[in-house]
CSV table of C-alpha atoms and ligand atoms in Angstrom, one decimal:
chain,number,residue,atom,x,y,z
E,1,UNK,CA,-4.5,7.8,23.9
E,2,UNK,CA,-5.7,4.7,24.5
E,3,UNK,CA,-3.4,2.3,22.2
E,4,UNK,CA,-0.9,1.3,23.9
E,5,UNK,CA,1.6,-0.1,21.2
E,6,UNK,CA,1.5,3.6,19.5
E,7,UNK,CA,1.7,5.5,22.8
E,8,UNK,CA,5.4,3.9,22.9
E,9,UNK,CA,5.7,5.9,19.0
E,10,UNK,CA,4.5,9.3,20.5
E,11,UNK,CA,7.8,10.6,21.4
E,12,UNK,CA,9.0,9.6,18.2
E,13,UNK,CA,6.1,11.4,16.4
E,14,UNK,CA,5.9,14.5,18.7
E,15,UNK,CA,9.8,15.2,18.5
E,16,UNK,CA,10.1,13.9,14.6
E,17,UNK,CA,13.0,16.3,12.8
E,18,UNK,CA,13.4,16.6,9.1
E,19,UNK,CA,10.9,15.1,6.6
E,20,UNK,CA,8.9,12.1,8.2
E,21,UNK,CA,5.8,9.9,7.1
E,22,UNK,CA,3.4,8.8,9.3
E,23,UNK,CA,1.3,5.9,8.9
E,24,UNK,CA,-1.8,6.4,10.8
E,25,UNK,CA,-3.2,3.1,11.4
E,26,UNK,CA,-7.1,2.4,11.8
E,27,UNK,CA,-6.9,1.8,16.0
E,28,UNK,CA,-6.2,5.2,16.3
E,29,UNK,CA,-9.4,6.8,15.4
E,30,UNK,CA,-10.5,8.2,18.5
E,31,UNK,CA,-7.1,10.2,18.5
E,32,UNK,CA,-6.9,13.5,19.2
E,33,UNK,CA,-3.4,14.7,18.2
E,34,UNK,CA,-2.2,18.0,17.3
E,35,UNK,CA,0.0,17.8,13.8
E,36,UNK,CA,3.7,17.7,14.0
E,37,UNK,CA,5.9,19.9,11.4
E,38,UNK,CA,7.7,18.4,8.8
E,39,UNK,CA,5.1,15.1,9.5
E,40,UNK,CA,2.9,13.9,6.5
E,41,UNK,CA,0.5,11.0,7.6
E,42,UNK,CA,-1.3,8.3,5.3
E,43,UNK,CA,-4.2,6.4,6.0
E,44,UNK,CA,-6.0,4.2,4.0
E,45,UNK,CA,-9.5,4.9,6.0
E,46,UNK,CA,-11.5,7.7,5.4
E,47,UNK,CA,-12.7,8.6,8.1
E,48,UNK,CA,-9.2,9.0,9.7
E,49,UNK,CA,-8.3,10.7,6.7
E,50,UNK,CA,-10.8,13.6,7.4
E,51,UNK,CA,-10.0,13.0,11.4
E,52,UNK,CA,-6.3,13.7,10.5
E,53,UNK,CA,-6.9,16.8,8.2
E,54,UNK,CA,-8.8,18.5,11.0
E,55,UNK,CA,-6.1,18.3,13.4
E,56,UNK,CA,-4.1,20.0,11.0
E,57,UNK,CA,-2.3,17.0,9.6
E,58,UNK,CA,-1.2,17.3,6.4
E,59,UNK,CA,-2.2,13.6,5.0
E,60,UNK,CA,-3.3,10.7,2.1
E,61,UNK,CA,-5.7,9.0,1.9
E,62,UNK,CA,-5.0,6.0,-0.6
E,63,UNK,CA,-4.5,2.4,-0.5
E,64,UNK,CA,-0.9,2.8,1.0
E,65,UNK,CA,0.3,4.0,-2.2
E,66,UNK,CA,3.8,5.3,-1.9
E,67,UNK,CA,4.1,5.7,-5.8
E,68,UNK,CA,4.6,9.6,-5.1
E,69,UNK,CA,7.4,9.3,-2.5
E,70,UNK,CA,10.7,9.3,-4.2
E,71,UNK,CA,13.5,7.0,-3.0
E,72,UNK,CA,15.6,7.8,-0.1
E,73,UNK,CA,13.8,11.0,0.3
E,74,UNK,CA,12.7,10.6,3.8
E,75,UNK,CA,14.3,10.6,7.5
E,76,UNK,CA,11.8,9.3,9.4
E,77,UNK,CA,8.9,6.6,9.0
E,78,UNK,CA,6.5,6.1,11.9
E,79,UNK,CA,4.4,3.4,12.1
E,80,UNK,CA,2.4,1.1,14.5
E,81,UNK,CA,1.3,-2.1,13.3
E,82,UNK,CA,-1.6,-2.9,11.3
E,83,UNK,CA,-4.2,-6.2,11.8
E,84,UNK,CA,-2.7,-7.9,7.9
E,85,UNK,CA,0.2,-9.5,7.1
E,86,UNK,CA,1.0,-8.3,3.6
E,87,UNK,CA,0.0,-4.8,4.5
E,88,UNK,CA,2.3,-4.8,7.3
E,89,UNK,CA,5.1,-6.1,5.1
E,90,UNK,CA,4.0,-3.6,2.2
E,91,UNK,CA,4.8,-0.9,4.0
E,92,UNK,CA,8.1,-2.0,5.7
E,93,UNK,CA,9.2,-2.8,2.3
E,94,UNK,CA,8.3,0.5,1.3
E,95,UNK,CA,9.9,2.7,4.2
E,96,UNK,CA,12.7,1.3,3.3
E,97,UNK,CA,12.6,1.9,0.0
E,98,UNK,CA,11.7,5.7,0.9
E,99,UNK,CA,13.8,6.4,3.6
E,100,UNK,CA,17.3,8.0,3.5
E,101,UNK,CA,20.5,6.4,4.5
E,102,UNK,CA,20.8,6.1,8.1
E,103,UNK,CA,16.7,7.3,8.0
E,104,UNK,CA,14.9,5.5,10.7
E,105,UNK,CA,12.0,2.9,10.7
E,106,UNK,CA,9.7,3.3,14.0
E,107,UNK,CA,7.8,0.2,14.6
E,108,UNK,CA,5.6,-0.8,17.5
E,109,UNK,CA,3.0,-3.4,18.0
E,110,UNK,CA,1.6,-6.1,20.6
E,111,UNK,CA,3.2,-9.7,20.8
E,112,UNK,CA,-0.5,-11.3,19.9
E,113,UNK,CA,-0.1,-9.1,16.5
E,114,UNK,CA,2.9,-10.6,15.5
E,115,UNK,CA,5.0,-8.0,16.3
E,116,UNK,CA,8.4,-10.1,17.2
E,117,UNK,CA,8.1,-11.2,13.9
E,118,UNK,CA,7.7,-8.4,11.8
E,119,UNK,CA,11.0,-6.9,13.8
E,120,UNK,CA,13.1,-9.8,13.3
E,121,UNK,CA,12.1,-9.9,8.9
E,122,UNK,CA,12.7,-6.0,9.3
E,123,UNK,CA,15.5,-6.4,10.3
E,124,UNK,CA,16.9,-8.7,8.0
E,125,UNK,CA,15.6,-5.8,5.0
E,126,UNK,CA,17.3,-3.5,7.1
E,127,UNK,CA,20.7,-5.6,7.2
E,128,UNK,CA,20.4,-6.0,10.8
E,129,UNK,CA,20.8,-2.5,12.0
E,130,UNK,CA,18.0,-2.4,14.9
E,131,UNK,CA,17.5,-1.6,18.5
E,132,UNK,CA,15.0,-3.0,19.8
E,133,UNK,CA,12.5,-2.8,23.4
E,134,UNK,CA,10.5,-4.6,25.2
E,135,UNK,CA,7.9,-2.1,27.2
E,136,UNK,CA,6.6,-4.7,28.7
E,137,UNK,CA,5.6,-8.4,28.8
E,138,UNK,CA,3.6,-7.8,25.2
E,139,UNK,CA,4.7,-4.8,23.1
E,140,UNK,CA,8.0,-4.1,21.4
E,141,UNK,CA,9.5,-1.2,20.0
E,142,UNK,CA,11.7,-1.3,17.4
E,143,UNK,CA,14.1,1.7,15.9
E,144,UNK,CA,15.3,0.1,12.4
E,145,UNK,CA,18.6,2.3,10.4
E,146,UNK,CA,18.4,2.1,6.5
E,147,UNK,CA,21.2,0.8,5.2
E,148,UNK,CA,23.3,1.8,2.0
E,149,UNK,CA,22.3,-1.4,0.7
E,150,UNK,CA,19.2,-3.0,1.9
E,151,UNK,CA,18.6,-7.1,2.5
E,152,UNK,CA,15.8,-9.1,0.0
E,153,UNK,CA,12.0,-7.4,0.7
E,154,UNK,CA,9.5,-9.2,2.8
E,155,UNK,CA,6.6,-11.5,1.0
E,156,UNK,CA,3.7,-8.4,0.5
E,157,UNK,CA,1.3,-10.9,-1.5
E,158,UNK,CA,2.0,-8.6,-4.3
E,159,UNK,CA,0.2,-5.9,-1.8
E,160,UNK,CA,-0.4,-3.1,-4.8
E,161,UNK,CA,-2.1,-5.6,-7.3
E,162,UNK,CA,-5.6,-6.0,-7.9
E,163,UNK,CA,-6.1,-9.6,-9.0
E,164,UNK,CA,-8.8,-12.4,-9.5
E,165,UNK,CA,-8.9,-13.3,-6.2
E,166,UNK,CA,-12.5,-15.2,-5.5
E,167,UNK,CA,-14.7,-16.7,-7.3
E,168,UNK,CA,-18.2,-18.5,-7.3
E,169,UNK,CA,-20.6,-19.9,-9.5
E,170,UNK,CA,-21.9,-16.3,-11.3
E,171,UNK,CA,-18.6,-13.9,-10.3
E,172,UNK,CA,-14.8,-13.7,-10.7
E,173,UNK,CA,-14.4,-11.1,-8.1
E,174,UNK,CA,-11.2,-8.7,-8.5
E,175,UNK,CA,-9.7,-8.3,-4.5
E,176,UNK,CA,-6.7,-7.6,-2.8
E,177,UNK,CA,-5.3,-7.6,0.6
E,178,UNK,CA,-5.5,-4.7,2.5
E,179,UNK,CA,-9.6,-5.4,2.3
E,180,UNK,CA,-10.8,-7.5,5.1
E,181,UNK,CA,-11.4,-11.2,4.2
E,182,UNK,CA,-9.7,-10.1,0.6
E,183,UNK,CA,-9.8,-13.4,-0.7
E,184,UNK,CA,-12.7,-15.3,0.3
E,185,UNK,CA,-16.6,-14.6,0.4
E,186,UNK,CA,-18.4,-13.5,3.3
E,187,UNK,CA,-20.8,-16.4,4.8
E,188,UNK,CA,-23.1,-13.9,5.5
E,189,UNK,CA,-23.0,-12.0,2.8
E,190,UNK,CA,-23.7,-15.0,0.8
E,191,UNK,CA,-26.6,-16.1,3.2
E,192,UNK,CA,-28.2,-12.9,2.1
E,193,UNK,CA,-27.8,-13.0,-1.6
E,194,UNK,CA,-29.5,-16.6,-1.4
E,195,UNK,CA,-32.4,-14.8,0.4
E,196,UNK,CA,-32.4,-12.1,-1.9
E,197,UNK,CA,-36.4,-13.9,-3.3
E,198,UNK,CA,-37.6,-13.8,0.7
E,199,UNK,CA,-36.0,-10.3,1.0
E,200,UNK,CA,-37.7,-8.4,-2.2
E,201,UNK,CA,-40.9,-10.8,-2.3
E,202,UNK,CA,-41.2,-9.6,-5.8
E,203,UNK,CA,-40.3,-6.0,-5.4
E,204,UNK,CA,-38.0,-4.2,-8.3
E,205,UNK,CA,-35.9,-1.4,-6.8
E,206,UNK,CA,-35.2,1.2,-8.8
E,207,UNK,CA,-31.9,2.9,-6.4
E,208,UNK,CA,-30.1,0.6,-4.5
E,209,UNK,CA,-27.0,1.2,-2.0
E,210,UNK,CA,-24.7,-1.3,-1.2
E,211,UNK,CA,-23.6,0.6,2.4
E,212,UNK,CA,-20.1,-1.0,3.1
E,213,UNK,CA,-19.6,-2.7,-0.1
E,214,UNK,CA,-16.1,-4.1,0.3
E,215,UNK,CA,-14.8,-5.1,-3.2
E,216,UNK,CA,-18.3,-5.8,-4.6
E,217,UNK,CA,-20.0,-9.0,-3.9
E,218,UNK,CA,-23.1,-7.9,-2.4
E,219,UNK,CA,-23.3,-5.1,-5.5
E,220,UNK,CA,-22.6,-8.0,-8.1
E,221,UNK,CA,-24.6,-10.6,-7.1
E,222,UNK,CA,-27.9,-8.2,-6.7
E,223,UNK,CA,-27.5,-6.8,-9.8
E,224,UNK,CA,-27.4,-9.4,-11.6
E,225,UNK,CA,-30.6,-10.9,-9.7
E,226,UNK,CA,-32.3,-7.7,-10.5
E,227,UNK,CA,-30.8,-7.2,-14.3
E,228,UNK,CA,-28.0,-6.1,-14.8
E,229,UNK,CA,-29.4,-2.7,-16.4
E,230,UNK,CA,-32.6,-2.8,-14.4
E,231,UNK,CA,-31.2,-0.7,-11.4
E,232,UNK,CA,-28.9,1.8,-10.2
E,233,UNK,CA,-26.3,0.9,-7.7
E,234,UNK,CA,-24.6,2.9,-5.6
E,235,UNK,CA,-21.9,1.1,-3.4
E,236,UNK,CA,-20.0,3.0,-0.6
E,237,UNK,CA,-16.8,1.9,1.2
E,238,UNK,CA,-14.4,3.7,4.1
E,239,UNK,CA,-11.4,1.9,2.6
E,240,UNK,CA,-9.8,2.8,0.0
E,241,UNK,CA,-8.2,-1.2,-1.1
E,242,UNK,CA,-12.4,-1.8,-1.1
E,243,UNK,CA,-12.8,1.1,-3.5
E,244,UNK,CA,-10.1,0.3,-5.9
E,245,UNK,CA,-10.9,-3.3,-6.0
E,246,UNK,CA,-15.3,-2.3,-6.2
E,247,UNK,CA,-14.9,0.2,-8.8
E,248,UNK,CA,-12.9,-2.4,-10.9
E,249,UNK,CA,-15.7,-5.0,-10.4
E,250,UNK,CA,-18.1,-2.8,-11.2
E,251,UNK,CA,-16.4,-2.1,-15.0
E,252,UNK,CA,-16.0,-5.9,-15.5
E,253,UNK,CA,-19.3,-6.9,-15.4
E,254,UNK,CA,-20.6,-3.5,-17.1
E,255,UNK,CA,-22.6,-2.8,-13.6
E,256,UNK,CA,-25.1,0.3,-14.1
E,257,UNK,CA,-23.8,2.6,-10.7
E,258,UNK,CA,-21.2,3.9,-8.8
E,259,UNK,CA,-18.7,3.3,-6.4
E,260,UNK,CA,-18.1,6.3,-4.0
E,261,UNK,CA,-15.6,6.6,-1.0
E,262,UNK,CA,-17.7,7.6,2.3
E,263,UNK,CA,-17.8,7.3,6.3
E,264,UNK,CA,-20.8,5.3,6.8
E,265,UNK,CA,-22.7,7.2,3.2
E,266,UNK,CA,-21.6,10.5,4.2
E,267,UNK,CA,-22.7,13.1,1.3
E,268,UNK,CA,-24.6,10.3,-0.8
E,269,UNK,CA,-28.4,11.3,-1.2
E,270,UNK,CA,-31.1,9.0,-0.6
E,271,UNK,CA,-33.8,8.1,-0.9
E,272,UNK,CA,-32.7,4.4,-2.0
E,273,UNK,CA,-35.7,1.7,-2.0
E,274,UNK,CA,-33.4,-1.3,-1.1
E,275,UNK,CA,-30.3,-0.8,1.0
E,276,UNK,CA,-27.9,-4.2,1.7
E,277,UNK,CA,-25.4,-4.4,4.6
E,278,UNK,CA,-23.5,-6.3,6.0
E,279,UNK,CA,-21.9,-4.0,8.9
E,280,UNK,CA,-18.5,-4.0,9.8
E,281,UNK,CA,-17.9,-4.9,13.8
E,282,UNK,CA,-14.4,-4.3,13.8
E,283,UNK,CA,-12.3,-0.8,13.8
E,284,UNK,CA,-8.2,-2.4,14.0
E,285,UNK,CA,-7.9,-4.8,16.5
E,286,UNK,CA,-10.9,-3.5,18.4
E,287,UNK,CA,-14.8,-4.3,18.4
E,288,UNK,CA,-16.7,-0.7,18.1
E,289,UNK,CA,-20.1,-1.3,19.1
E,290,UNK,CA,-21.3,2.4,17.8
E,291,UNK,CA,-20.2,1.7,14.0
E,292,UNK,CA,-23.4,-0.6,13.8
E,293,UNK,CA,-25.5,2.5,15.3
E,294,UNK,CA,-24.0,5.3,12.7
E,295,UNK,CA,-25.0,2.5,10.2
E,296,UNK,CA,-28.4,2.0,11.1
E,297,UNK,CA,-28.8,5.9,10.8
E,298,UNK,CA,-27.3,6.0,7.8
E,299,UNK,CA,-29.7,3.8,6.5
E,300,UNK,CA,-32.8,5.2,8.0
E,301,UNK,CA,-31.3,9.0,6.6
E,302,UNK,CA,-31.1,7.4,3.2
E,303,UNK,CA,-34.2,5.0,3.1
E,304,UNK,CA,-37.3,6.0,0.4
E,305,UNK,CA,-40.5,5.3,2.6
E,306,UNK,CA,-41.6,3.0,1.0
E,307,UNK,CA,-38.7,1.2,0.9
E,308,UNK,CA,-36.2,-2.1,2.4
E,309,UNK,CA,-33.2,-2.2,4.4
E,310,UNK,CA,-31.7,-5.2,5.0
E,311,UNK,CA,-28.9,-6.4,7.4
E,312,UNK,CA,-27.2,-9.0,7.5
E,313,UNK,CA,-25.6,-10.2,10.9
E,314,UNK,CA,-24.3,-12.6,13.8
E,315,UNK,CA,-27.2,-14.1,14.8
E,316,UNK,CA,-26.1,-13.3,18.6
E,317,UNK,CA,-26.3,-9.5,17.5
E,318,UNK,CA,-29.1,-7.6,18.9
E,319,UNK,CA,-30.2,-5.6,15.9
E,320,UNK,CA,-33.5,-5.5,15.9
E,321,UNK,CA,-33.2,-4.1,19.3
E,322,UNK,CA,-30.7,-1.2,18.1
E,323,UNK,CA,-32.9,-0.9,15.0
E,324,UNK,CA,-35.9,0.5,17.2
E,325,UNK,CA,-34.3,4.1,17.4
E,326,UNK,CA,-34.7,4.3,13.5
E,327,UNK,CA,-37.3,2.4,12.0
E,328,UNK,CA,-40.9,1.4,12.7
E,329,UNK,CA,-41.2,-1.7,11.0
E,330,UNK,CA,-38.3,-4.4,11.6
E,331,UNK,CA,-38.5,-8.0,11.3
E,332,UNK,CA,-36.1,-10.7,11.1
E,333,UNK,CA,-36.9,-13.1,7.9
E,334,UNK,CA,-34.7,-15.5,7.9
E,335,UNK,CA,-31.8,-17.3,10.1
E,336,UNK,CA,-30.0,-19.9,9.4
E,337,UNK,CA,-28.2,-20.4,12.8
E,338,UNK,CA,-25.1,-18.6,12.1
E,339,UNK,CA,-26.6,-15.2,10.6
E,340,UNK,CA,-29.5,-13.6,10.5
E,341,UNK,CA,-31.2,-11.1,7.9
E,342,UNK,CA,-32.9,-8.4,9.3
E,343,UNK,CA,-35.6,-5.9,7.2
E,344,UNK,CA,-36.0,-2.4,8.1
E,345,UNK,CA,-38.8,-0.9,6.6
E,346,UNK,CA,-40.5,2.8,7.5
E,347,UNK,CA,-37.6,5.1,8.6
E,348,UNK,CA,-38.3,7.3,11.8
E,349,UNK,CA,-36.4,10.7,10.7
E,350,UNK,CA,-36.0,12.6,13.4
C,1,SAM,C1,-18.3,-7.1,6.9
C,1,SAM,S1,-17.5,-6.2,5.7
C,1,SAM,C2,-18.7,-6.4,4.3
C,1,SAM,C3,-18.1,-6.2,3.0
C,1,SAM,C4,-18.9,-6.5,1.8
C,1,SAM,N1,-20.2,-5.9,1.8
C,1,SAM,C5,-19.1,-8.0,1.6
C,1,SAM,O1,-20.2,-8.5,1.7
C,1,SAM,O2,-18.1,-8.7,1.3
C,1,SAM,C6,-17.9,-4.5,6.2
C,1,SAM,C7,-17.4,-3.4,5.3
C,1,SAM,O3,-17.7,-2.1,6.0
C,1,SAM,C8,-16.6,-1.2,5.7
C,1,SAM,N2,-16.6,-0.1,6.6
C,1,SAM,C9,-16.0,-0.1,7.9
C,1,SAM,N3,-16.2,1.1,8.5
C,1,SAM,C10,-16.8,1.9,7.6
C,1,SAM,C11,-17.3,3.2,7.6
C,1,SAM,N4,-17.1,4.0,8.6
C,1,SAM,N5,-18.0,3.7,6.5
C,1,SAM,C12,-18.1,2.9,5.4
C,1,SAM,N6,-17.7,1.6,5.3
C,1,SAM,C13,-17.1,1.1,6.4
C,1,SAM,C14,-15.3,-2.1,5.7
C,1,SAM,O4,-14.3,-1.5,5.0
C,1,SAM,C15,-15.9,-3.4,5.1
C,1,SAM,O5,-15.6,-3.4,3.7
């Protein structure tokens, strides 16, 4: 295990007694970890998810949604830090909502991550009751004690509600943290919608997948430069915060399509004639350079032959290069310094 903030939870995780929740964050999704008894895990990521359940884990996938837990019904809640604020404090709120009297809070993170500060606003919920390390110069490990009667609940940016939470001129966009870059629009994202004329050159595609749709824009903004009710739209999504917040922008503005949960499109059948992306580059706090590859061949699986993919990315990226594995034709048609759109056209299947 790589991770060096949950290596410090291991013990914790391996020895667990009584009922305990783990909350499997996204960093460790290389993990290979044999299931605990009397463990339950929740994830928010798919992928993990299906990771988790073929170790054996008995897990959730769902946007961190503790709605089934009962109150005070558990002894033990496991948890290394996640990369946003209010889902962080969503979920401290809610172990201590869940956990027993005298039931334990396991927190661990890095000092960059803000760790030192989600132990010392724990520990006021938690009236104080902590013990608290320092493995080394950067990460902490804190052990937090319900008490009878816990302190006032940490600012979660109302972390369950989907709201209005971006806007431009055609779209009121329903988000809400627990999606990356929730509440604002993606500059690249938008540099492809405003070359959406240079990217179709007239075309009209009849299936379209939006691969990595995040709560909608891309989805929105093409259907509505298509017609509304001219195409079909397929958009796909790892996380489930994306999903929830997608599938309720896609009943707002009456959007012909569907939303569907995936790991990069897994068990969605092509062939599309015009694929959007703009690929993720993160997993957690780590770059993963092989998500943009198991993107690429998802879109070359899924690609009509006739049709367009098109990728939106840094401009430093070397996609094209990656690209050559998968398709025949690639070209880059337009750049405006920051990001680049790049067109895949004629899928090599192997
Ligand atoms: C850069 S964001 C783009 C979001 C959206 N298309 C937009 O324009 O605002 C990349 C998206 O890829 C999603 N993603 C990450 N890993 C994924 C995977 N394995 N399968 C599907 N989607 C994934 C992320 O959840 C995120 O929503």
């Amino acid at each position: 295990m790589t991770d060096t903030a949950f290596n410090l939870l291991l013990p914790a995780l391996k020895q667990a007694k009584g009922d305990s929740l783990w909350i499997a964050d996204e960093n460790l999704l290389q993990a290979q970890l044999s299931s605990t008894t009397g463990v339950q895990a929740m994830t928010n990521r798919l992928d993990l998810y299906q990771a988790l359940n073929q170790q054996g884990w008995q897990s959730q996938f769902s946007d961190f949604d503790f709605s089934t837990l009962a109150d005070q019904s558990l002894d033990r809640v496991i948890y290394r830090v996640s990369k946003e604020k209010p889902v962080v404090h969503h979920i401290i709120n809610q172990a201590c909502r869940i956990l027993k009297t005298g039931g334990v809070l396991e927190l661990a993170g890095e000092k960059g991550e803000g760790i030192k500060s989600y132990i010392d606003k724990a520990k006021t919920l938690f009236g104080g009751q902590c013990n608290a390390d320092k493995a080394d110069r950067n990460y902490w490990h804190a052990r937090l004690t319900r008490p009878t009667t816990p302190g006032p609940a940490l600012d979660d940016s109302d972390y369950t509600n989907v709201r209005d939470a971006v806007s431009d001129e055609q779209f009121s966009f329903r988000s809400k943290p627990g999606l990356f870059g929730w509440n604002k629009v993606d500059k690249g994202s938008q540099f492809l919608i405003e070359q959406l004329d240079v990217l179709l050159n007239g075309q009209q595609p009849q299936r379209c997948l939006d691969l990595g749709c995040g709560y909608g824009y891309l989805s929105l903004h093409l259907a509505h430069y298509l017609g509304i009710q001219q195409c079909d739209i397929t958009a796909t999504d790892n996380n489930a915060a994306a999903i929830r917040c997608c599938q309720q922008n896609f009943e707002q503005q009456h959007i012909n399509g569907q939303v569907v949960a995936a790991n990069c499109a897994e068990g969605i059948s092509g062939p599309f004639d015009l694929i959007i992306c703009n690929p993720p580059f993160h997993t957690g706090f780590n770059v993963e350079n092989s998500l943009t590859d198991r993107f690429l061949a998802a879109a070359a699986a899924r690609l009509s032959t006739q049709g367009s993919a098109c990728f939106v990315v840094n401009k430093h990226i070397a996609l094209e290069k990656k690209a050559r594995h998968w398709f025949k034709t690639i070209d880059t048609c337009a750049d405006n310094g920051h990001f680049k759109l790049v067109r895949l056209r004629q899928p090599l299947r192997s």
